[in-house]
């Protein structure tokens, strides 16, 4: 029997090794884990109560650890003094803890993470520092969203309200510096930036914080991101309120330290809450769940029981509560899988000097990797939502509430979730049920009451009072000076573009100090690519002038709203169509004339056949009938036929034929009119294709982007291109033509072309515009001044001021016509009023009377022309005024 029992035991051991192993690995009666917190902080106090709440729930449920009691050894650490905090944390690591909840401070978390890696103890931390990762620290498990997601939410808010620059105030430690670095990356991805960063130590004095805020108030940005702890953050907000930095125009966005403070404190002083009206903050989103409701319902009694009755439940409390539950569930799986708790000493940990740090007391958890694996596999719905870790060791579906402080509390204005990375008023858990929609058009937040009790969105920046003078580059043109040029007499920049800029600038609600700096010698047009490159290189703060908006330039610069439409067009010489005495035959070809003539005869014959037997007008001798056929046919051309048609068929044919005659007559008239009046191009250029397919020279304006466009986009050889510097060169080269050293056509922008054509009637545009661009003012990338000037330019366009400026500088043809007209009127007036009669008038009123008489003369109706007098028998017969129409009729 003993031999049989032994054989059965060996067989079972061979067949079911895991079952036998588990049975031998008995569960301990008590399991101890550790916790490193800062007890005297709001977050630390909430965490203490949350840990006790989790322990009570876990130990009262026999199905969780199957009779094993879970204990937590909590230790206080000093987060303000990093050195003491690290020493206290290292002393705690001398205990044989199989897992640690915390620490809450990023500085201490960095140090303890190194130790946890060596001792193979999982670290369940809610430190949000983004640089703490499971890649560097495999035993670091973050049990709340990282700062990477929080800063993404903050950056999304900044981008949603179209603010381009922000100021960042942060506490100068790992938590503050790394958080702002993450914010900088997120803003850059959205083409926004931090224009000014300022850090301060945790023990900064009041005077230091005041100086910091004064410096910030002198900055350009009015959007301030506050990434600190609760104590220094509240001090800064209070001081800012005293400096009137909580009024109109300012935007304050605090990270989750503020929402945690407000949520956890049952009674926030009225002075404190009143000093932060309109401030925005973010809060980790906690979806509704049964565990959340249970924890909230018993929180009041728990906080009193564990001596924190003044603290309410915050987001940190939910995450800490779930951290303990995650360890408990992982331990249960750990024990089920045969895990055992045992430690061994590391021979490398020796304290040779006999100090207070007993390094030899630190032991390595033998099965720490196994427990870590079980922790990363947990998946349950906790008080904070779904507790599940992704491949990077981060919680899945991080999300944030966007809240605004108003009155005595807060108001949720929307949500941000990593699922869509967009802002929305829809709950994140509802979004998870649908495919992610990442269209920016879906972003939406509820209205906000901003600092200063205004519902109008702040602009987000001001022109600082101590700002340096803006240096604005302006092209010093040689030709087409109506657009922009340097007035050598006054030394000032003048022209259409300058007037548009100054008028737009006058609409801004703040003053801008600037000075123009001419770019170019003035002896030839400057190269505009070189001008805009100086803005890229920060040699100029902006560029104003006739600067075309091109794709290559928009990759490195920002342009304002276009203030004039511009596209490349082709200029070619024209002449009037040469006409002769036979021009009336040109509307139809010879074949068409033959068909028309034959049709008239055929219709005449058909009508004769249908009518001659019953209609006397189509009867007579053969000669008379032939004449009738020809007469009737061609008289229908003028609808002047006199013969009546009596047969029904004849009338039907005639009606159809008269309709055809109407079409022939209208087509002939239109074609003849076009031939006699419309000018046609002298060259074969009809559009862009003809230009590309020819081999003749093409002109372009010096400094224009048209040269590079034709070479790179149209693949036209650079050897065919000829630079022209003035309208006179345009006209001369087009007149000469390609065979005499000129050009076949000129490619230039429409505003220049329109101005050129106003004084050159023998040249015209061939084809249509083949680019759709405009002119704008140039600013560095993400300049807020560009946005405000664009709005001002739209205002100028809507109120008609832009058109007035255009007419002032570019309507030279109208001005010239008026000058010629008034010159003719003055000549006629002098003939009508002899100079003697004018000079004979006495006194100072002579000039006023002469001017009045001149304008009265101009206003009088000109008498109609008279028919030349007929002279009979040496005497004259009076003539009657006859209109030009009567003369033509006679």
Coordinates of N, CA and C in Angstrom, one line a residue, residues 425-556:
X425 N -18.3 69.0 -25.3 CA -19.3 69.1 -24.2 C -19.9 67.8 -24.0
X426 N -19.5 66.8 -24.7 CA -20.0 65.4 -24.5 C -19.1 64.6 -23.6
X427 N -19.7 63.9 -22.7 CA -19.0 63.1 -21.7 C -18.0 62.2 -22.4
X428 N -16.8 62.1 -21.9 CA -15.8 61.2 -22.6 C -16.3 59.7 -22.7
X429 N -16.9 59.2 -21.6 CA -17.4 57.8 -21.6 C -18.4 57.6 -22.7
X430 N -19.1 58.7 -23.1 CA -20.1 58.5 -24.3 C -19.3 58.5 -25.6
X431 N -18.2 59.2 -25.6 CA -17.4 59.2 -26.9 C -16.8 57.9 -27.1
X432 N -16.4 57.2 -26.1 CA -15.8 55.9 -26.2 C -16.7 54.8 -26.9
X433 N -18.0 55.1 -27.0 CA -18.9 54.2 -27.6 C -19.0 54.4 -29.1
X434 N -18.3 55.4 -29.6 CA -18.4 55.7 -31.0 C -16.9 55.7 -31.6
X435 N -16.8 55.6 -32.9 CA -15.4 55.7 -33.5 C -14.9 57.2 -33.2
X436 N -13.6 57.3 -33.0 CA -13.1 58.7 -32.7 C -13.3 59.6 -33.9
X437 N -13.8 60.8 -33.6 CA -14.0 61.8 -34.6 C -13.0 63.0 -34.2
X438 N -11.9 63.1 -35.0 CA -10.8 64.0 -34.7 C -10.9 65.3 -35.5
X439 N -12.1 65.6 -36.0 CA -12.2 66.9 -36.8 C -12.3 68.1 -35.8
X440 N -11.5 69.1 -36.1 CA -11.5 70.3 -35.3 C -12.8 71.0 -35.3
X441 N -13.6 70.8 -36.3 CA -14.9 71.4 -36.4 C -15.9 70.9 -35.3
X442 N -15.5 69.8 -34.7 CA -16.4 69.2 -33.6 C -16.1 69.8 -32.3
X443 N -15.0 70.6 -32.1 CA -14.7 71.1 -30.8 C -15.7 72.2 -30.4
X444 N -16.0 72.1 -29.1 CA -17.0 73.1 -28.5 C -16.8 73.1 -27.0
X445 N -16.9 74.3 -26.5 CA -17.0 74.5 -25.0 C -18.1 75.4 -24.7
X446 N -18.7 75.3 -23.5 CA -19.7 76.3 -23.1 C -19.1 77.7 -22.8
X447 N -20.0 78.7 -22.7 CA -19.5 80.0 -22.5 C -18.8 80.2 -21.2
X448 N -17.9 81.2 -21.1 CA -17.1 81.4 -19.9 C -17.3 82.8 -19.5
X449 N -17.4 83.1 -18.2 CA -17.3 84.4 -17.6 C -15.8 84.6 -17.3
X450 N -15.1 85.5 -18.0 CA -13.7 85.7 -17.9 C -13.4 86.7 -16.7
X451 N -12.1 86.7 -16.3 CA -11.7 87.7 -15.3 C -12.2 89.1 -15.7
X452 N -12.7 89.9 -14.8 CA -13.3 91.2 -15.1 C -14.8 91.1 -15.3
X453 N -15.4 89.9 -15.1 CA -16.8 89.6 -15.2 C -17.3 90.0 -16.6
X454 N -16.6 89.5 -17.6 CA -17.0 89.7 -19.0 C -17.2 88.4 -19.7
X455 N -18.1 88.4 -20.6 CA -18.4 87.2 -21.4 C -17.6 87.2 -22.7
X456 N -17.0 88.4 -23.0 CA -16.2 88.5 -24.3 C -14.9 87.9 -24.1
X457 N -14.5 87.0 -25.1 CA -13.2 86.3 -25.0 C -12.1 87.3 -25.1
X458 N -11.1 87.2 -24.1 CA -10.0 88.2 -24.1 C -9.1 87.9 -25.4
X459 N -8.5 89.0 -25.8 CA -7.7 88.9 -27.0 C -6.4 88.0 -26.7
X460 N -6.0 88.1 -25.4 CA -4.9 87.2 -25.0 C -3.5 87.8 -25.1
X461 N -3.4 89.0 -25.6 CA -2.1 89.7 -25.6 C -2.3 91.2 -25.8
X462 N -1.3 91.9 -25.4 CA -1.3 93.4 -25.6 C 0.0 93.8 -26.1
X463 N 0.1 95.0 -26.7 CA 1.4 95.5 -27.1 C 2.0 96.1 -25.8
X464 N 3.1 95.5 -25.3 CA 3.6 95.9 -24.0 C 4.1 97.3 -24.0
X465 N 3.9 97.9 -22.9 CA 4.3 99.3 -22.7 C 5.8 99.5 -22.9
X466 N 6.6 98.5 -22.5 CA 8.0 98.7 -22.6 C 8.6 98.0 -23.8
X467 N 7.7 97.7 -24.8 CA 8.1 97.0 -26.0 C 9.1 97.8 -26.9
X468 N 9.9 97.1 -27.5 CA 10.9 97.8 -28.4 C 10.2 98.3 -29.7
X469 N 10.7 99.2 -30.3 CA 10.1 99.7 -31.6 C 10.2 98.7 -32.7
X470 N 9.1 98.5 -33.3 CA 9.1 97.5 -34.4 C 9.8 98.1 -35.6
X471 N 10.8 97.3 -36.2 CA 11.4 97.7 -37.4 C 10.8 96.9 -38.6
X472 N 10.1 97.7 -39.5 CA 9.3 97.2 -40.5 C 10.0 97.4 -41.9
X473 N 10.4 96.3 -42.6 CA 11.0 96.5 -43.9 C 10.0 96.8 -44.9
X474 N 10.4 97.8 -45.8 CA 9.5 98.2 -46.9 C 10.3 98.3 -48.2
X475 N 9.8 97.7 -49.2 CA 10.6 97.7 -50.5 C 10.7 99.1 -51.1
X476 N 11.9 99.5 -51.4 CA 12.1 100.8 -52.1 C 12.1 100.6 -53.6
X477 N 10.9 100.8 -54.2 CA 10.7 100.4 -55.6 C 11.3 101.5 -56.5
X478 N 11.7 101.0 -57.7 CA 12.1 101.9 -58.8 C 11.0 102.2 -59.7
X479 N 10.1 101.2 -60.0 CA 9.0 101.4 -60.9 C 7.7 101.1 -60.1
X480 N 6.6 101.5 -60.7 CA 5.3 101.4 -60.1 C 5.3 101.9 -58.7
X481 N 5.7 103.2 -58.6 CA 5.9 103.8 -57.3 C 4.6 104.1 -56.6
X482 N 3.5 104.0 -57.3 CA 2.2 104.2 -56.7 C 1.9 103.3 -55.6
X483 N 2.5 102.1 -55.7 CA 2.3 101.1 -54.7 C 3.1 101.3 -53.4
X484 N 4.3 101.6 -53.5 CA 5.2 101.9 -52.4 C 6.5 102.4 -52.9
X485 N 7.0 103.4 -52.2 CA 8.3 104.0 -52.5 C 8.8 104.9 -51.5
X486 N 10.1 105.2 -51.5 CA 10.7 106.2 -50.6 C 10.6 107.6 -51.2
X487 N 10.0 108.5 -50.5 CA 10.0 109.9 -51.0 C 11.3 110.5 -50.6
X488 N 12.1 110.8 -51.6 CA 13.5 111.3 -51.3 C 13.4 112.7 -50.7
X489 N 12.3 113.4 -51.0 CA 12.2 114.8 -50.5 C 11.9 114.8 -49.0
X490 N 11.0 113.9 -48.5 CA 10.7 113.9 -47.1 C 11.3 112.8 -46.3
X491 N 11.9 111.8 -47.1 CA 12.4 110.6 -46.4 C 11.4 109.6 -45.9
X492 N 10.2 109.8 -46.3 CA 9.1 108.9 -45.8 C 8.7 107.9 -46.8
X493 N 8.1 106.8 -46.4 CA 7.6 105.8 -47.3 C 6.1 106.2 -47.6
X494 N 5.8 106.1 -48.9 CA 4.5 106.5 -49.3 C 4.0 105.5 -50.3
X495 N 2.7 105.5 -50.6 CA 2.1 104.6 -51.6 C 0.9 103.9 -51.1
X496 N 0.2 103.2 -52.0 CA -1.0 102.5 -51.7 C -0.8 101.6 -50.5
X497 N 0.2 100.7 -50.5 CA 0.4 99.7 -49.4 C 0.6 100.4 -48.1
X498 N 1.3 101.5 -48.1 CA 1.6 102.2 -46.8 C 0.3 102.8 -46.3
X499 N -0.5 103.3 -47.1 CA -1.8 103.9 -46.6 C -2.7 102.7 -46.0
X500 N -2.7 101.6 -46.7 CA -3.5 100.5 -46.2 C -3.0 100.1 -44.8
X501 N -1.7 100.0 -44.7 CA -1.1 99.5 -43.4 C -1.4 100.5 -42.3
X502 N -1.2 101.8 -42.5 CA -1.4 102.8 -41.5 C -2.9 102.9 -41.1
X503 N -3.8 102.8 -42.1 CA -5.2 102.8 -41.8 C -5.7 101.6 -41.0
X504 N -5.1 100.4 -41.3 CA -5.4 99.2 -40.5 C -4.9 99.3 -39.1
X505 N -3.7 99.9 -39.0 CA -3.1 100.1 -37.7 C -3.9 101.0 -36.8
X506 N -4.5 102.0 -37.4 CA -5.3 102.9 -36.6 C -6.6 102.3 -36.0
X507 N -7.0 101.1 -36.6 CA -8.1 100.5 -36.0 C -7.8 99.6 -34.9
X508 N -6.6 99.3 -34.6 CA -6.2 98.5 -33.5 C -6.5 99.2 -32.1
X509 N -6.9 98.4 -31.1 CA -7.3 99.0 -29.8 C -6.1 99.3 -28.9
X510 N -4.9 99.3 -29.5 CA -3.7 99.6 -28.7 C -2.7 100.3 -29.6
X511 N -1.8 101.1 -29.1 CA -0.8 101.7 -29.9 C 0.4 100.8 -30.3
X512 N 0.9 101.0 -31.5 CA 2.1 100.2 -31.9 C 3.2 101.2 -32.3
X513 N 4.3 101.0 -31.7 CA 5.5 101.9 -32.1 C 6.3 101.2 -33.1
X514 N 6.5 101.9 -34.2 CA 7.2 101.3 -35.3 C 8.0 102.3 -36.1
X515 N 8.9 101.8 -37.0 CA 9.5 102.7 -38.0 C 9.8 101.9 -39.2
X516 N 9.6 102.6 -40.4 CA 9.9 101.9 -41.6 C 11.4 102.0 -42.0
X517 N 11.8 100.9 -42.5 CA 13.2 100.9 -43.0 C 13.2 100.4 -44.5
X518 N 13.7 101.3 -45.3 CA 13.7 101.0 -46.8 C 14.6 99.8 -47.1
X519 N 14.1 98.9 -48.0 CA 14.9 97.8 -48.4 C 15.1 97.9 -49.9
X520 N 16.3 98.2 -50.3 CA 16.6 98.3 -51.7 C 17.2 99.7 -52.0
X521 N 17.9 99.8 -53.1 CA 18.6 101.1 -53.4 C 17.7 102.1 -54.0
X522 N 16.6 101.7 -54.6 CA 15.7 102.6 -55.3 C 16.1 102.8 -56.8
X523 N 17.2 102.3 -57.2 CA 17.6 102.3 -58.6 C 17.1 101.2 -59.4
X524 N 16.6 100.1 -58.7 CA 15.9 99.0 -59.3 C 15.0 98.3 -58.2
X525 N 14.1 97.6 -58.7 CA 13.2 97.0 -57.7 C 13.9 95.9 -56.9
X526 N 13.7 95.9 -55.6 CA 14.4 94.9 -54.8 C 13.9 93.5 -55.0
X527 N 14.6 92.5 -54.6 CA 14.2 91.1 -54.6 C 13.4 90.8 -53.4
X528 N 12.1 90.4 -53.6 CA 11.2 90.3 -52.5 C 11.4 89.0 -51.6
X529 N 12.0 88.0 -52.2 CA 12.4 86.8 -51.4 C 13.4 87.2 -50.4
X530 N 14.4 88.1 -50.7 CA 15.4 88.5 -49.8 C 14.7 89.4 -48.7
X531 N 13.7 90.1 -49.0 CA 13.0 91.0 -48.0 C 12.3 90.1 -47.0
X532 N 11.6 89.1 -47.4 CA 10.9 88.3 -46.5 C 11.8 87.4 -45.7
X533 N 13.0 87.0 -46.3 CA 13.9 86.2 -45.5 C 14.5 87.0 -44.3
X534 N 14.6 88.3 -44.5 CA 15.0 89.1 -43.3 C 14.0 89.1 -42.2
X535 N 12.7 88.9 -42.5 CA 11.8 88.7 -41.4 C 12.0 87.3 -40.7
X536 N 12.3 86.3 -41.5 CA 12.6 85.0 -41.0 C 13.8 85.1 -40.1
X537 N 14.8 85.8 -40.5 CA 16.1 85.9 -39.7 C 16.0 86.9 -38.6
X538 N 14.8 87.5 -38.4 CA 14.6 88.5 -37.3 C 15.3 89.8 -37.5
X539 N 15.8 90.1 -38.7 CA 16.4 91.4 -38.9 C 15.3 92.4 -39.1
X540 N 14.1 92.1 -39.6 CA 13.0 92.9 -39.6 C 11.9 92.2 -38.7
X541 N 11.1 93.1 -38.0 CA 10.0 92.5 -37.2 C 8.8 92.3 -38.1
X542 N 8.7 92.9 -39.3 CA 7.6 92.7 -40.2 C 8.0 93.3 -41.5
X543 N 7.2 93.0 -42.6 CA 7.5 93.6 -43.9 C 6.2 94.1 -44.4
X544 N 6.2 95.3 -45.0 CA 4.9 95.9 -45.5 C 5.2 96.4 -46.9
X545 N 4.3 96.0 -47.8 CA 4.5 96.4 -49.2 C 3.7 95.5 -50.1
X546 N 4.0 95.6 -51.4 CA 3.3 94.8 -52.4 C 4.0 93.4 -52.5
X547 N 3.8 92.6 -51.4 CA 4.4 91.3 -51.2 C 3.4 90.2 -51.5
X548 N 3.7 89.4 -52.5 CA 2.7 88.4 -52.9 C 2.8 87.2 -51.9
X549 N 1.6 86.7 -51.7 CA 1.5 85.5 -50.8 C 1.7 84.3 -51.6
X550 N 2.8 83.6 -51.4 CA 3.2 82.4 -52.1 C 3.3 81.2 -51.2
X551 N 3.2 80.0 -51.7 CA 3.3 78.8 -50.9 C 4.6 78.7 -50.1
X552 N 5.7 79.0 -50.8 CA 7.0 78.8 -50.2 C 7.1 79.8 -49.0
X553 N 6.6 81.0 -49.1 CA 6.7 82.0 -48.1 C 5.9 81.7 -46.9
X554 N 4.7 81.1 -47.1 CA 3.8 80.8 -46.0 C 4.3 79.6 -45.2
X555 N 5.3 78.9 -45.6 CA 5.9 77.8 -44.8 C 6.7 78.3 -43.7
X556 N 7.2 79.5 -43.8 CA 8.1 80.0 -42.7 C 7.6 81.3 -42.1

